[in-house]
mmCIF file of C-alpha atoms in Angstrom:
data_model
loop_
_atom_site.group_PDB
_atom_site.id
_atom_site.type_symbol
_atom_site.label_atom_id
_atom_site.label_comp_id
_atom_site.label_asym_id
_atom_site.label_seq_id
_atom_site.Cartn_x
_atom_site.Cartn_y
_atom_site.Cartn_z
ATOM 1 C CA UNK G 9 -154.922 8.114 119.389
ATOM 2 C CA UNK G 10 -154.685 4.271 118.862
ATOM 3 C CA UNK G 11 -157.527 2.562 117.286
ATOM 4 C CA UNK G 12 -158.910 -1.014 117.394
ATOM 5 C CA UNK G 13 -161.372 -1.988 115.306
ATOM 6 C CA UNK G 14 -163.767 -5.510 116.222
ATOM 7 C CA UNK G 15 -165.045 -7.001 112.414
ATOM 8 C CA UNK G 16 -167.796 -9.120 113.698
ATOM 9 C CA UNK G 17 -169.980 -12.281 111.340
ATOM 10 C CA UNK G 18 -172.865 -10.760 114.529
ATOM 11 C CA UNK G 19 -175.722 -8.201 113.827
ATOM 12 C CA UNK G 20 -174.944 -4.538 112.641
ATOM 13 C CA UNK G 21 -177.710 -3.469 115.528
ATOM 14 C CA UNK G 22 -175.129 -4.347 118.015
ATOM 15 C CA UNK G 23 -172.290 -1.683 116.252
ATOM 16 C CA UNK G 24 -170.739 0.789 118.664
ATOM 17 C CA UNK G 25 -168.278 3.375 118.499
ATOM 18 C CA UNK G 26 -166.949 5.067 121.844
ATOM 19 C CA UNK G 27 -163.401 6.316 123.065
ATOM 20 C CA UNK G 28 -161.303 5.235 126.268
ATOM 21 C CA UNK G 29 -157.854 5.386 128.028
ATOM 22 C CA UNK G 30 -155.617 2.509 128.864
ATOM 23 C CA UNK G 31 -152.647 2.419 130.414
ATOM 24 C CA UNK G 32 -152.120 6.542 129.354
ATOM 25 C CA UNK G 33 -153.511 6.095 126.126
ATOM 26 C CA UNK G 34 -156.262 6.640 124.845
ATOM 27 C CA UNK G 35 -158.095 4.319 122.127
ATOM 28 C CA UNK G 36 -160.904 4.800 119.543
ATOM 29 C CA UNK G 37 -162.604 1.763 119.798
ATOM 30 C CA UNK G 38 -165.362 1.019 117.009
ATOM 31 C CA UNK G 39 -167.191 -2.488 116.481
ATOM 32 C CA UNK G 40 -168.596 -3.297 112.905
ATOM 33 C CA UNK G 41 -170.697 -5.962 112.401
ATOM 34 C CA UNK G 42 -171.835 -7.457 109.131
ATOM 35 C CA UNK G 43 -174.870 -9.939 109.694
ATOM 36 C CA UNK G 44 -172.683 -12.595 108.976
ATOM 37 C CA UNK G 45 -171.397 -12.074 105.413
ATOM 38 C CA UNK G 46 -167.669 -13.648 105.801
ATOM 39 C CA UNK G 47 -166.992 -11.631 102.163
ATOM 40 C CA UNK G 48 -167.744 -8.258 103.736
ATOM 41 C CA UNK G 49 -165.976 -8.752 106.904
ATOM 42 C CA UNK G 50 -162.890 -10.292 104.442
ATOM 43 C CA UNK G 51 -163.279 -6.827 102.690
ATOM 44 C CA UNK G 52 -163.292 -4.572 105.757
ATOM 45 C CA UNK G 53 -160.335 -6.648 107.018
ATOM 46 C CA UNK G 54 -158.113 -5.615 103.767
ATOM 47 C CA UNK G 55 -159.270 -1.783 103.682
ATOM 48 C CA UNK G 56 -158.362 -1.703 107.795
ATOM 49 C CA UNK G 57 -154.886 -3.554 107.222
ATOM 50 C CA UNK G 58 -152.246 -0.933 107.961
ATOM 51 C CA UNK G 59 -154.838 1.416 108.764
ATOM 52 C CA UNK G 60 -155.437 1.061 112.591
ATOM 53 C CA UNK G 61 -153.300 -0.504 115.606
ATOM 54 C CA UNK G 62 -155.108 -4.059 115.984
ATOM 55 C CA UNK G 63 -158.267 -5.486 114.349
ATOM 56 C CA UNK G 64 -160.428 -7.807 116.358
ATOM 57 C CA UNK G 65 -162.358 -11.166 115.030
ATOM 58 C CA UNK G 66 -165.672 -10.738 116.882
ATOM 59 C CA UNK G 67 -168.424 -13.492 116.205
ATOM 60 C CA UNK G 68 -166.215 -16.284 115.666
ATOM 61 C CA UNK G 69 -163.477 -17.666 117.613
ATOM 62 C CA UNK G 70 -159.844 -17.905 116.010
ATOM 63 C CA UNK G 71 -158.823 -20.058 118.210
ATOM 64 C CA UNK G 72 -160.137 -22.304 121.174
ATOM 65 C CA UNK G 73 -158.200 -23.732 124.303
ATOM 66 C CA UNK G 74 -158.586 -26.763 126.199
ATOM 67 C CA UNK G 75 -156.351 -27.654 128.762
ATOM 68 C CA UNK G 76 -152.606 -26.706 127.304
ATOM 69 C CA UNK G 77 -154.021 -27.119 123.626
ATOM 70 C CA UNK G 78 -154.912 -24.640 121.244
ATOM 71 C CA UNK G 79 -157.371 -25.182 118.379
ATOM 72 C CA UNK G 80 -157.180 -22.801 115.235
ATOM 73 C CA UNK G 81 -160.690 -22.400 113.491
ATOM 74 C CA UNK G 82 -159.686 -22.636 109.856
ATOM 75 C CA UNK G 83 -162.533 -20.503 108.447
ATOM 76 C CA UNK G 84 -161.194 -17.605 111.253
ATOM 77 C CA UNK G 85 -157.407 -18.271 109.897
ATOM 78 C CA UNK G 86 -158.722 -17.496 106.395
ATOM 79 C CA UNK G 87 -160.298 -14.045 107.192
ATOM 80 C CA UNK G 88 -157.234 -12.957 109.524
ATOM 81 C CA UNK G 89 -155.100 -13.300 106.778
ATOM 82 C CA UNK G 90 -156.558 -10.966 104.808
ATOM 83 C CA UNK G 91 -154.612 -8.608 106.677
ATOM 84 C CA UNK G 92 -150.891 -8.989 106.056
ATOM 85 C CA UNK G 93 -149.541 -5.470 108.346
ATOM 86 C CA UNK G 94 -152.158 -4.935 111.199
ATOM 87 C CA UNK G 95 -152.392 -7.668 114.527
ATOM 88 C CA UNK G 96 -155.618 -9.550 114.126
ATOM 89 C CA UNK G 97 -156.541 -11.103 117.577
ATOM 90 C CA UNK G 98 -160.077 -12.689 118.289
ATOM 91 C CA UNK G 99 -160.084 -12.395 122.233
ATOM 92 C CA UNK G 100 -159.187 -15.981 122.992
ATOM 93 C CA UNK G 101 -155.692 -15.123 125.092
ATOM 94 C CA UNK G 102 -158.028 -12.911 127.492
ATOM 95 C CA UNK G 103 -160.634 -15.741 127.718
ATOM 96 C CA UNK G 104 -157.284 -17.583 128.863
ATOM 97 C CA UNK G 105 -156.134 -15.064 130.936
ATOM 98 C CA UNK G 106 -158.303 -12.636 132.479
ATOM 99 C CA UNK G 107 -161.535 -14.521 132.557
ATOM 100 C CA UNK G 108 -159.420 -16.667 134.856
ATOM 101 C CA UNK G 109 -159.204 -13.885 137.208
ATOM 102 C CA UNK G 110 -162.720 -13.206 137.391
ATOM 103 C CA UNK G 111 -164.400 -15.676 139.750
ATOM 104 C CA UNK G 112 -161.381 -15.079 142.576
ATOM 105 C CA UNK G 113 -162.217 -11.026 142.284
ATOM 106 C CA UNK G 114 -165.710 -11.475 142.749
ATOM 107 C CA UNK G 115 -164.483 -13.827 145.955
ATOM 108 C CA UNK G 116 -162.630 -11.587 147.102
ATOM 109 C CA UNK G 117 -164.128 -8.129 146.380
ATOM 110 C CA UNK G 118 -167.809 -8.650 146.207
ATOM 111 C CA UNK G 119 -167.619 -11.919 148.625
ATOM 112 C CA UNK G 120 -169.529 -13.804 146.201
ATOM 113 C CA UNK G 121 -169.791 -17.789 147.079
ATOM 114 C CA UNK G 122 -169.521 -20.437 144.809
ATOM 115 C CA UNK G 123 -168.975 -23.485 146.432
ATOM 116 C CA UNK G 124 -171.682 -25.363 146.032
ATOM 117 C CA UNK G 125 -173.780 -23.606 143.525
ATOM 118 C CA UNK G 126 -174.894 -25.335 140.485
ATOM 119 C CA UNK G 127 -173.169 -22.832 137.270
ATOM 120 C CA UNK G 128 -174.251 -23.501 133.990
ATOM 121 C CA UNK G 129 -171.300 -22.662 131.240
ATOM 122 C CA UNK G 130 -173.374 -22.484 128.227
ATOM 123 C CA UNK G 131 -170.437 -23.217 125.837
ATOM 124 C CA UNK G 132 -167.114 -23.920 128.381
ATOM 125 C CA UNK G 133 -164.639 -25.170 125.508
ATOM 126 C CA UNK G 134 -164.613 -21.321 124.386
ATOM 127 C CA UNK G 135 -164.395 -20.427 128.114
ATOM 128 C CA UNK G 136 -161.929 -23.182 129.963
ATOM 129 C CA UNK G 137 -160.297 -20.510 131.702
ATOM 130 C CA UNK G 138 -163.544 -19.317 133.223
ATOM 131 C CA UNK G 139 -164.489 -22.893 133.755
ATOM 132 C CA UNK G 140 -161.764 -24.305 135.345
ATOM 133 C CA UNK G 141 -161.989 -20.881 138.075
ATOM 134 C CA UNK G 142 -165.877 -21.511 138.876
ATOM 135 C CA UNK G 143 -164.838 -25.532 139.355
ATOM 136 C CA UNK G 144 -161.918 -24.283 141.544
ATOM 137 C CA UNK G 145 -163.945 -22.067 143.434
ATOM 138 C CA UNK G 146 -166.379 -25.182 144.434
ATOM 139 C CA UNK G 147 -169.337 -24.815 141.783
ATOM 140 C CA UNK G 148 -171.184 -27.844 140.318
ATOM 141 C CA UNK G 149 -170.718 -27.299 136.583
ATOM 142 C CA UNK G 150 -173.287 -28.236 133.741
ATOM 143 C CA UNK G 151 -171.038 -27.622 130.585
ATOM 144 C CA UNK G 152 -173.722 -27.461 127.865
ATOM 145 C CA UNK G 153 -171.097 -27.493 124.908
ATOM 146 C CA UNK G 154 -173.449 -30.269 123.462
ATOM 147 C CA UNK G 155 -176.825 -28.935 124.147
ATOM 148 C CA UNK G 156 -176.286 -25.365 122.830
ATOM 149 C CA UNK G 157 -173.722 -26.038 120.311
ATOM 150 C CA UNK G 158 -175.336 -29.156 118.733
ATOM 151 C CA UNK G 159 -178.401 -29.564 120.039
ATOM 152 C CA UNK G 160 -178.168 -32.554 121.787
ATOM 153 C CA UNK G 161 -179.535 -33.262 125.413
ATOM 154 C CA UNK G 162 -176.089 -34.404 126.852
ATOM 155 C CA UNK G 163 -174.941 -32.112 129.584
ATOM 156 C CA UNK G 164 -171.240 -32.548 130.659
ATOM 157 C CA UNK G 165 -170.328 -32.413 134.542
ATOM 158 C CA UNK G 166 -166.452 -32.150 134.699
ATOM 159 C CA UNK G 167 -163.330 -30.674 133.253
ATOM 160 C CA UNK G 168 -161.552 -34.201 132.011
ATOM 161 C CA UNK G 169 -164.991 -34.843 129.972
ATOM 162 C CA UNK G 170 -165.081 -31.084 128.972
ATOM 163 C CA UNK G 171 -161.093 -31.896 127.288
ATOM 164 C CA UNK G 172 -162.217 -35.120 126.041
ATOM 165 C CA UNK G 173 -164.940 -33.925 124.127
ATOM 166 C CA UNK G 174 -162.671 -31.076 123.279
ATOM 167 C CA UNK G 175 -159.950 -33.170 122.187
ATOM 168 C CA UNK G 176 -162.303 -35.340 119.585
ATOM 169 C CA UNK G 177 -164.280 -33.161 118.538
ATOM 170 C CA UNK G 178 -162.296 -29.822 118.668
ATOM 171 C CA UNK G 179 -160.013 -31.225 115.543
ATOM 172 C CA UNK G 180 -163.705 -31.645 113.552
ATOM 173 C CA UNK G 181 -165.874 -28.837 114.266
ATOM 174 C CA UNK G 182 -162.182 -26.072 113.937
ATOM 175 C CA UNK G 183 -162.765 -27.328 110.424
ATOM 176 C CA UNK G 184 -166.481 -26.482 109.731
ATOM 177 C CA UNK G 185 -168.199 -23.025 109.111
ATOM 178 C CA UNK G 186 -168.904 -21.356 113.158
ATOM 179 C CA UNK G 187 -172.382 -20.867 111.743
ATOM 180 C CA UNK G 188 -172.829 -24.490 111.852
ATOM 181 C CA UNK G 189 -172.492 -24.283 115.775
ATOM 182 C CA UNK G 190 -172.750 -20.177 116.563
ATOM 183 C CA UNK G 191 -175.282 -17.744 116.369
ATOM 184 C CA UNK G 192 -174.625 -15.026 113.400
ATOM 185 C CA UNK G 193 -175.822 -12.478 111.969
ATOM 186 C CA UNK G 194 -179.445 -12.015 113.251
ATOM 187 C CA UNK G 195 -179.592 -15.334 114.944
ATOM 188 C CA UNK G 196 -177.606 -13.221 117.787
ATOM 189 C CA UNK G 197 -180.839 -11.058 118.318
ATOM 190 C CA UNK G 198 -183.418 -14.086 118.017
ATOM 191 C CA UNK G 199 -184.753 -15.998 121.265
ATOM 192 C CA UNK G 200 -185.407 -19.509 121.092
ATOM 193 C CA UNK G 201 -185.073 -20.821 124.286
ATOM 194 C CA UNK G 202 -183.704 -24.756 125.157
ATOM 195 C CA UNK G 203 -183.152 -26.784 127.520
ATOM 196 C CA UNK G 204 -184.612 -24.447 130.008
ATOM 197 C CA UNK G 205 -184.452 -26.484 133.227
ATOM 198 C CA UNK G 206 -180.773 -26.383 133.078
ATOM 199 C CA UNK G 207 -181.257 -22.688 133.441
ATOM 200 C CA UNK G 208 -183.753 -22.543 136.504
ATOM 201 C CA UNK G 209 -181.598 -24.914 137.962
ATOM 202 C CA UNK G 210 -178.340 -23.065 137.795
ATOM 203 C CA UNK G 211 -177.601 -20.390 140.164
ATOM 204 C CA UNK G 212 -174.878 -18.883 137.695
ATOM 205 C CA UNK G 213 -175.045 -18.497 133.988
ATOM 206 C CA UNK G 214 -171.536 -17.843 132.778
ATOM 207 C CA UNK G 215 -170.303 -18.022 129.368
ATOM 208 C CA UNK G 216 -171.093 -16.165 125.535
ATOM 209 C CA UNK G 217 -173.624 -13.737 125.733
ATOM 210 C CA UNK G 218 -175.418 -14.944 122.175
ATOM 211 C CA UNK G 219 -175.962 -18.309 123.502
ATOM 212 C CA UNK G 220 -177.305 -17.100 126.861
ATOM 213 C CA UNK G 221 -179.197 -14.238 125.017
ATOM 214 C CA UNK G 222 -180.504 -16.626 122.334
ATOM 215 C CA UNK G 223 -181.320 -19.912 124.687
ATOM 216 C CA UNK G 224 -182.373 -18.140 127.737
ATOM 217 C CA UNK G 225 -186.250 -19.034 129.219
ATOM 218 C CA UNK G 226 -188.641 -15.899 130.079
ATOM 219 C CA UNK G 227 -187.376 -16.307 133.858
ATOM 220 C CA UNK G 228 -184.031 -15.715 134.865
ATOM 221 C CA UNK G 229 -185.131 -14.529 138.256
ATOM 222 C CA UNK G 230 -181.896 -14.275 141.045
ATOM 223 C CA UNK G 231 -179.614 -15.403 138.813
ATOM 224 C CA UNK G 232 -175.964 -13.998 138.629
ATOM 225 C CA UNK G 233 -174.960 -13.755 134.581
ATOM 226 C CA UNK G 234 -170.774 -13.784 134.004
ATOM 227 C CA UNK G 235 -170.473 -12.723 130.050
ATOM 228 C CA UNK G 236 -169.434 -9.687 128.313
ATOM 229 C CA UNK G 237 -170.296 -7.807 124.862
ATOM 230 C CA UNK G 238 -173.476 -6.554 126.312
ATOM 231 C CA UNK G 239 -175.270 -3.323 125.355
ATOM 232 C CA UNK G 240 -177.815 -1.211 127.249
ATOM 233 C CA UNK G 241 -180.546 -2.871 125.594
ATOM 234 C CA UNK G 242 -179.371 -6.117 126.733
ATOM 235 C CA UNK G 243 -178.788 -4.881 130.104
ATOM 236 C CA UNK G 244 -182.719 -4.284 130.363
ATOM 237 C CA UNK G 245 -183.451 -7.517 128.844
ATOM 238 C CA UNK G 246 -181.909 -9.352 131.265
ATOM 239 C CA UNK G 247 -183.529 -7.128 134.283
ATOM 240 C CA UNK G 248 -186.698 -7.768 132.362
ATOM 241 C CA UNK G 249 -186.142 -11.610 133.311
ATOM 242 C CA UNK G 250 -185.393 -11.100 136.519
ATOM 243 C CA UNK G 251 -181.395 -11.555 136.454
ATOM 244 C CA UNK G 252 -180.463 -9.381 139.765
ATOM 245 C CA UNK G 253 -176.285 -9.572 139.094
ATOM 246 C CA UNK G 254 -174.808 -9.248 135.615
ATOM 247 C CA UNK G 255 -170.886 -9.800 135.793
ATOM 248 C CA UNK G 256 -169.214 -8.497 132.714
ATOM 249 C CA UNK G 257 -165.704 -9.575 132.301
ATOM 250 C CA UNK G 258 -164.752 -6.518 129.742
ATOM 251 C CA UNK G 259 -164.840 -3.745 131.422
ATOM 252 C CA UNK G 260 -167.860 -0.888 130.458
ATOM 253 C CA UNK G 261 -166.295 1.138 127.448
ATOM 254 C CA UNK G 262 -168.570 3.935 126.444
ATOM 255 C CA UNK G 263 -172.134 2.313 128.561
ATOM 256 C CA UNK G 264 -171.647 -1.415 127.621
ATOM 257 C CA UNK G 265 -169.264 -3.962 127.101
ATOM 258 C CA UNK G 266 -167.476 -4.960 123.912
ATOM 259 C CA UNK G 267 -166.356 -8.394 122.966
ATOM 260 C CA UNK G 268 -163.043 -9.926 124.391
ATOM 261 C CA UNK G 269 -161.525 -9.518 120.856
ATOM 262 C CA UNK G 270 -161.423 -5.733 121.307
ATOM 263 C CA UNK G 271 -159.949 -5.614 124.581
ATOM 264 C CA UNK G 272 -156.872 -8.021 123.320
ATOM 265 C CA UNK G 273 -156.634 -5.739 120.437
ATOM 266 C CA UNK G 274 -155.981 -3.058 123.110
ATOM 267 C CA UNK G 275 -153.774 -4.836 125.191
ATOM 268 C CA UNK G 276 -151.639 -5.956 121.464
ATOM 269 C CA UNK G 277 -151.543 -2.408 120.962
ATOM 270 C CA UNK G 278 -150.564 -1.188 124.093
ATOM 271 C CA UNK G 279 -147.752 -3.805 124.192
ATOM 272 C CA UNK G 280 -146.125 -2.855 120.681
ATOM 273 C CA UNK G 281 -145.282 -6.823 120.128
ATOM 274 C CA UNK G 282 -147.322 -9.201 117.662
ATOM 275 C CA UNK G 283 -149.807 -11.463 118.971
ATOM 276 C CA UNK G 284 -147.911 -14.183 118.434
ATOM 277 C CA UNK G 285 -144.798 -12.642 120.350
ATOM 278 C CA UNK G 286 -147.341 -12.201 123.564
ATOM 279 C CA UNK G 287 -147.889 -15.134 126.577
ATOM 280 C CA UNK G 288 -150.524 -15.682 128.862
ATOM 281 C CA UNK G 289 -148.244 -13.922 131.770
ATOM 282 C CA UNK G 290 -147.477 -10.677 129.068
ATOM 283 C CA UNK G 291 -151.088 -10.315 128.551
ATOM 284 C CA UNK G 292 -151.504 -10.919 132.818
ATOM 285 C CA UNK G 293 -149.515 -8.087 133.192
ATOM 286 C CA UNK G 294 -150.517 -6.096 130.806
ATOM 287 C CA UNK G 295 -154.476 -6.288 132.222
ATOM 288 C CA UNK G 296 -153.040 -5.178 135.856
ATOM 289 C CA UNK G 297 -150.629 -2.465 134.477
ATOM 290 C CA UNK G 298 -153.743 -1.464 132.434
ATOM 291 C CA UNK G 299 -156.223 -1.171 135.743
ATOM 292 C CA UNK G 300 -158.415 -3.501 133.894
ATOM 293 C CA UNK G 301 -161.569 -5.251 136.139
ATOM 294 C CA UNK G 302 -164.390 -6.809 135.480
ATOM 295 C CA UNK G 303 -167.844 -4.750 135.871
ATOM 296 C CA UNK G 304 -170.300 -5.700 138.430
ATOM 297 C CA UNK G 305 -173.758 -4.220 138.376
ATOM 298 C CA UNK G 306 -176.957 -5.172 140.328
ATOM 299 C CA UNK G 307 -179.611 -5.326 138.074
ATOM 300 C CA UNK G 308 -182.630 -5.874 141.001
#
């Protein structure tokens, strides 16, 4: 049995351990998260190195795309190298890759319309792939990179502003700590909603699941949610504020889905290569020789 482990800076109350088959093989999949205390996670990423098949950054990004650049976080670099034998992956090549995928299957599967609908990406520089597909399939996009990132009440409406605000400021913020900008630890669990209007107004809320979960107003009624690393609990939260259709992009591994770092770390392990020896089109078919789909479930 392969394993993958996900060292996460997110809550310990969100830890899971559960066991699934991919391609023919099957995977112990555990997620460990350490309330954002970057020594711990630095410690559990030495006593794992050489221990399991891939390790997984979860609550902060390694690295960030916009367009055909690629952004390295250097507080991520410093904890991935604390293992020198095992892959460390942080989900960003299947946020470039299969997230992409996800707005065309729900087309063409579910017949899900877009065109037209107003689709709030609550952070869209972490999610261009996903952002570019709901633009292509005819949505009017609020990226609120600024707004739930910052803080500031400056809502961006199309993809060349989304990579010119990634291209000045993506250089800066790569350099600062992600809980400057990122929920951790408990934050992940706290709700403190903003800019709520963008919300009611948006007929899709797409994007990470700790912004949504922490930003999110009391009424979510009708909307349809595209995320992933969501539990059972959060399932019911979100059916609590009326969301009817929650869209994971990770498929459900043991009653909930796990972060896209895990599934990467799956997909690195299944493929025997290094991360850095793996392209967009190895990891493409890699998710189709694998089966893998995004989970659909009406919540109302």
């Amino acid at each position: 049995m392969k394993q993958v482990v996900s060292i996460s800076l997110g809550s310990s109350k969100r830890n899971g351990t559960t066991s699934v088959v991919f391609g023919g093989q099957e995977f112990l999949i555990k997620r460990i998260g350490t309330d954002g205390n970057k020594q711990a996670a630095a410690q559990l990423i030495r006593e794992l190195d050489g221990q399991v098949d891939a390790i997984g950054l979860g609550g902060t990004d390694l690295y960030i795309y916009a367009g055909s650049k690629r952004y390295t976080f250097r507080e991520s670099a410093g904890l991935a190298a604390n293992a020198q034998i095992t892959p460390v992956v942080d989900g960003s090549a299947i946020k470039n890759t299969l997230e992409r995928q996800v707005v065309p299957y729900l087309e063409a599967q579910y017949r899900l319309s877009f065109k037209d609908k107003q689709a709030l990406i609550v952070c869209a520089v972490d999610r261009f792939g996903l952002a570019e597909a709901l633009v292509r399939a005819g949505s009017r996009p609020v990226f609120g990179d600024l707004m739930f990132g910052l803080g500031l009440p400056i809502p961006i409406h199309t993809l060349n502003g989304l990579a010119r605000l990634a291209n000045v400021a993506a250089p800066v913020i790569t350099k600062l700590p992600v809980s400057f900008f990122y929920p951790t630890g408990d934050k992940q669990t706290q709700g403190t909603p903003r800019f709520a209007s963008y919300f009611r107004d948006a007929a899709i809320i797409a994007g990470d699941f700790h912004f949504i979960r922490r930003y999110m107003p009391e009424n979510m009624s009708d909307k349809l949610v595209i995320t992933n690393t969501v539990t059972t609990e959060d399932e019911v939260l979100l059916k609590q504020r009326g969301v009817r259709t929650l869209v994971t992009t990770t498929p459900e591994m043991g009653g909930r889905s796990f972060g896209t770092n895990i599934l990467e770390g799956v997909l690195t392990a299944l493929s025997g290569k290094r991360p850095e020896q793996l392209t967009a089109g190895d990891y493409t078919c890699l998710i189709e020789q694998a089966g893998i789909k995004p989970r659909v479930k009406q919540l109302i």
